CSV table of C-alpha atoms in Angstrom, one decimal:
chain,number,residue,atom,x,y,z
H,27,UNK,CA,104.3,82.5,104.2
H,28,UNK,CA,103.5,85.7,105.3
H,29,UNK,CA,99.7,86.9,105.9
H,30,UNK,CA,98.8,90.6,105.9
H,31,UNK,CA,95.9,92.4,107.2
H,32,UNK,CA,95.1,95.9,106.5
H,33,UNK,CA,92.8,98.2,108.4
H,34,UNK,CA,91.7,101.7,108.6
H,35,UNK,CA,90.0,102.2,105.8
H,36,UNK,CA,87.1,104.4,105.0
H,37,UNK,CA,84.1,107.4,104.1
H,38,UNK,CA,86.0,110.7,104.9
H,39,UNK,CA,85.2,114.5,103.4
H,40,UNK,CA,88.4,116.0,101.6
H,41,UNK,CA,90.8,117.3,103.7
H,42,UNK,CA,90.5,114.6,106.0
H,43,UNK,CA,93.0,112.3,107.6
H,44,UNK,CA,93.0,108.3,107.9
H,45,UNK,CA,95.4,106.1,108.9
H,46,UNK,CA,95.7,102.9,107.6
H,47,UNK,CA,97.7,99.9,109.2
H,48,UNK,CA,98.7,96.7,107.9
H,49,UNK,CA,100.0,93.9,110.2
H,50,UNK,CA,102.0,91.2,109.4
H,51,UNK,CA,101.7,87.5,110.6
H,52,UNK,CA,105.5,87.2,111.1
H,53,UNK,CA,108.3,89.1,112.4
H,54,UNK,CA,109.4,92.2,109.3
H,55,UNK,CA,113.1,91.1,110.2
H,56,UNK,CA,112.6,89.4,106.5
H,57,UNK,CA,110.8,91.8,104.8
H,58,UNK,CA,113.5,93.8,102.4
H,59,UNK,CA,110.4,96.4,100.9
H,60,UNK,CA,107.0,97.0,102.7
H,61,UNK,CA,104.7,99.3,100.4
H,62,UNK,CA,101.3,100.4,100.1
H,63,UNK,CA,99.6,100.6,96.7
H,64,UNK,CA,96.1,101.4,95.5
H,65,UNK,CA,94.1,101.0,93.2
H,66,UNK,CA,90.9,103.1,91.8
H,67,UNK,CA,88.1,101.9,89.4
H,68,UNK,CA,89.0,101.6,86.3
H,69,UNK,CA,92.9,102.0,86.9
H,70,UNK,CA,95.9,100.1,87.8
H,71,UNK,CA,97.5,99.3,90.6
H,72,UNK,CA,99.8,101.7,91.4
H,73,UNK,CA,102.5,102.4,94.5
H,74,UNK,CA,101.6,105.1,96.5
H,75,UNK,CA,104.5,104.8,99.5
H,76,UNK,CA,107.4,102.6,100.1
H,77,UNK,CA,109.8,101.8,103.0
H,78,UNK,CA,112.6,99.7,103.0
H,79,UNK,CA,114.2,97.7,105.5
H,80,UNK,CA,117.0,100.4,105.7
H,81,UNK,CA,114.4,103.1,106.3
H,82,UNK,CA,114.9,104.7,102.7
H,83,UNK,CA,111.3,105.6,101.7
H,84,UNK,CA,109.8,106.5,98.6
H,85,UNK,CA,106.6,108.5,97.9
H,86,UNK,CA,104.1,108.9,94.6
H,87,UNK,CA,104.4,112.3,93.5
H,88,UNK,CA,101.0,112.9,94.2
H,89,UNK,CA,101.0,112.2,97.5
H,90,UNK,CA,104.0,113.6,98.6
H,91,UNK,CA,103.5,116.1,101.5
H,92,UNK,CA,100.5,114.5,101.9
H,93,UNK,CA,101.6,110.8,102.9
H,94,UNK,CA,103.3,109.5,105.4
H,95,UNK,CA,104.8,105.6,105.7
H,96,UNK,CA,106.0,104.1,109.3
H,97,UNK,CA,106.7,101.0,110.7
H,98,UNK,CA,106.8,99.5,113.9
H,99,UNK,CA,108.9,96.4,114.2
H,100,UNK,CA,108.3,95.2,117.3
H,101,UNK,CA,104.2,95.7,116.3
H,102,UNK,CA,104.9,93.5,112.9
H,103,UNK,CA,102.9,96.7,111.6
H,104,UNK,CA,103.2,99.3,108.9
H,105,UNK,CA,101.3,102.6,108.9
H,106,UNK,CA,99.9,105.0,106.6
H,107,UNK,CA,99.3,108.3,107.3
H,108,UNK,CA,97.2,110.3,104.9
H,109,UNK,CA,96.2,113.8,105.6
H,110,UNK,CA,94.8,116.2,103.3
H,111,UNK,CA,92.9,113.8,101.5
H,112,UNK,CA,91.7,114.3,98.2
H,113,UNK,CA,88.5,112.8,96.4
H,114,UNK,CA,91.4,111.3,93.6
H,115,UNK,CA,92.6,109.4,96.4
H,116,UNK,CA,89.4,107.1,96.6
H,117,UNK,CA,90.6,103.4,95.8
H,118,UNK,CA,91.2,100.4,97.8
H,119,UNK,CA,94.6,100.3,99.3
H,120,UNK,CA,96.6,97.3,99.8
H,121,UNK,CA,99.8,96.4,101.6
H,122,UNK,CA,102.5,94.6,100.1
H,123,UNK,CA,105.7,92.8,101.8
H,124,UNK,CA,108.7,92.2,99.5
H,125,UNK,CA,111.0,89.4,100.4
H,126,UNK,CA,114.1,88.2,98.9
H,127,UNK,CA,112.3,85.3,96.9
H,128,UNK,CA,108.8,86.2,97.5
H,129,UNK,CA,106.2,89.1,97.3
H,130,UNK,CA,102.9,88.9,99.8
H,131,UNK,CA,99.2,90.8,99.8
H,132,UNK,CA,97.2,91.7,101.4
H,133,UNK,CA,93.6,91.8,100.9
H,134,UNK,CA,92.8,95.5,101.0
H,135,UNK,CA,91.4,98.2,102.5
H,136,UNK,CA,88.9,100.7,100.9
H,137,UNK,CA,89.1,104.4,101.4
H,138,UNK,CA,86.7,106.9,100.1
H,139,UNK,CA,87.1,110.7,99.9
H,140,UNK,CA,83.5,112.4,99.2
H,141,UNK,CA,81.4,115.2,100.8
């Protein structure tokens, strides 16, 4: 079982930067994939960033250039780094840990782009 918390969330104008962090409850030596997805009202849940245990990372088009996604082992934590934000990036973003036989949650952090 692995728990995740993200934080970081928030109001900010557009242009703005945020970084969001998600911490795990157990060591990321399991975790194959850690991604962040997002999802606005009215729309599906879509991935925004990726990273994989190998480093390889993988961006939404739209944010790419924009968004950047980290991790710190020894932390248990993965980052977010949005700059340049856009109102289209309001939704609530959540973390996600991919495991060999299991996928894990987290419970979401809100981030709002508006002047």
């Amino acid at each position: 079982q692995v728990q995740l918390v993200e934080s970081g969330g928030g109001l900010v104008q557009p242009g703005g930067s945020l970084r969001l962090s998600c911490l795990a409850s157990r060591s990321s030596v399991s975790v194959n994939t850690m991604g962040w997805y997002r999802e606005a009202p009215g729309k599906e849940r879509e991935l925004v960033a990726s990273l994989t245990r190998t480093g390889t990372t993988n961006y939404a088009d739209s944010v790419k250039g924009r968004f950047t996604i980290a991790g710190d082992s020894a932390k248990n934590t993965w980052y977010l780094q949005m700059t340049n934000l856009k109102p289209e990036d309001t939704a609530v973003y959540y973390c996600n840990a991919r495991l060999t036989f299991s996928v894990y949650w987290g419970q979401g952090t809100q981030v709002t782009v508006s002047s």
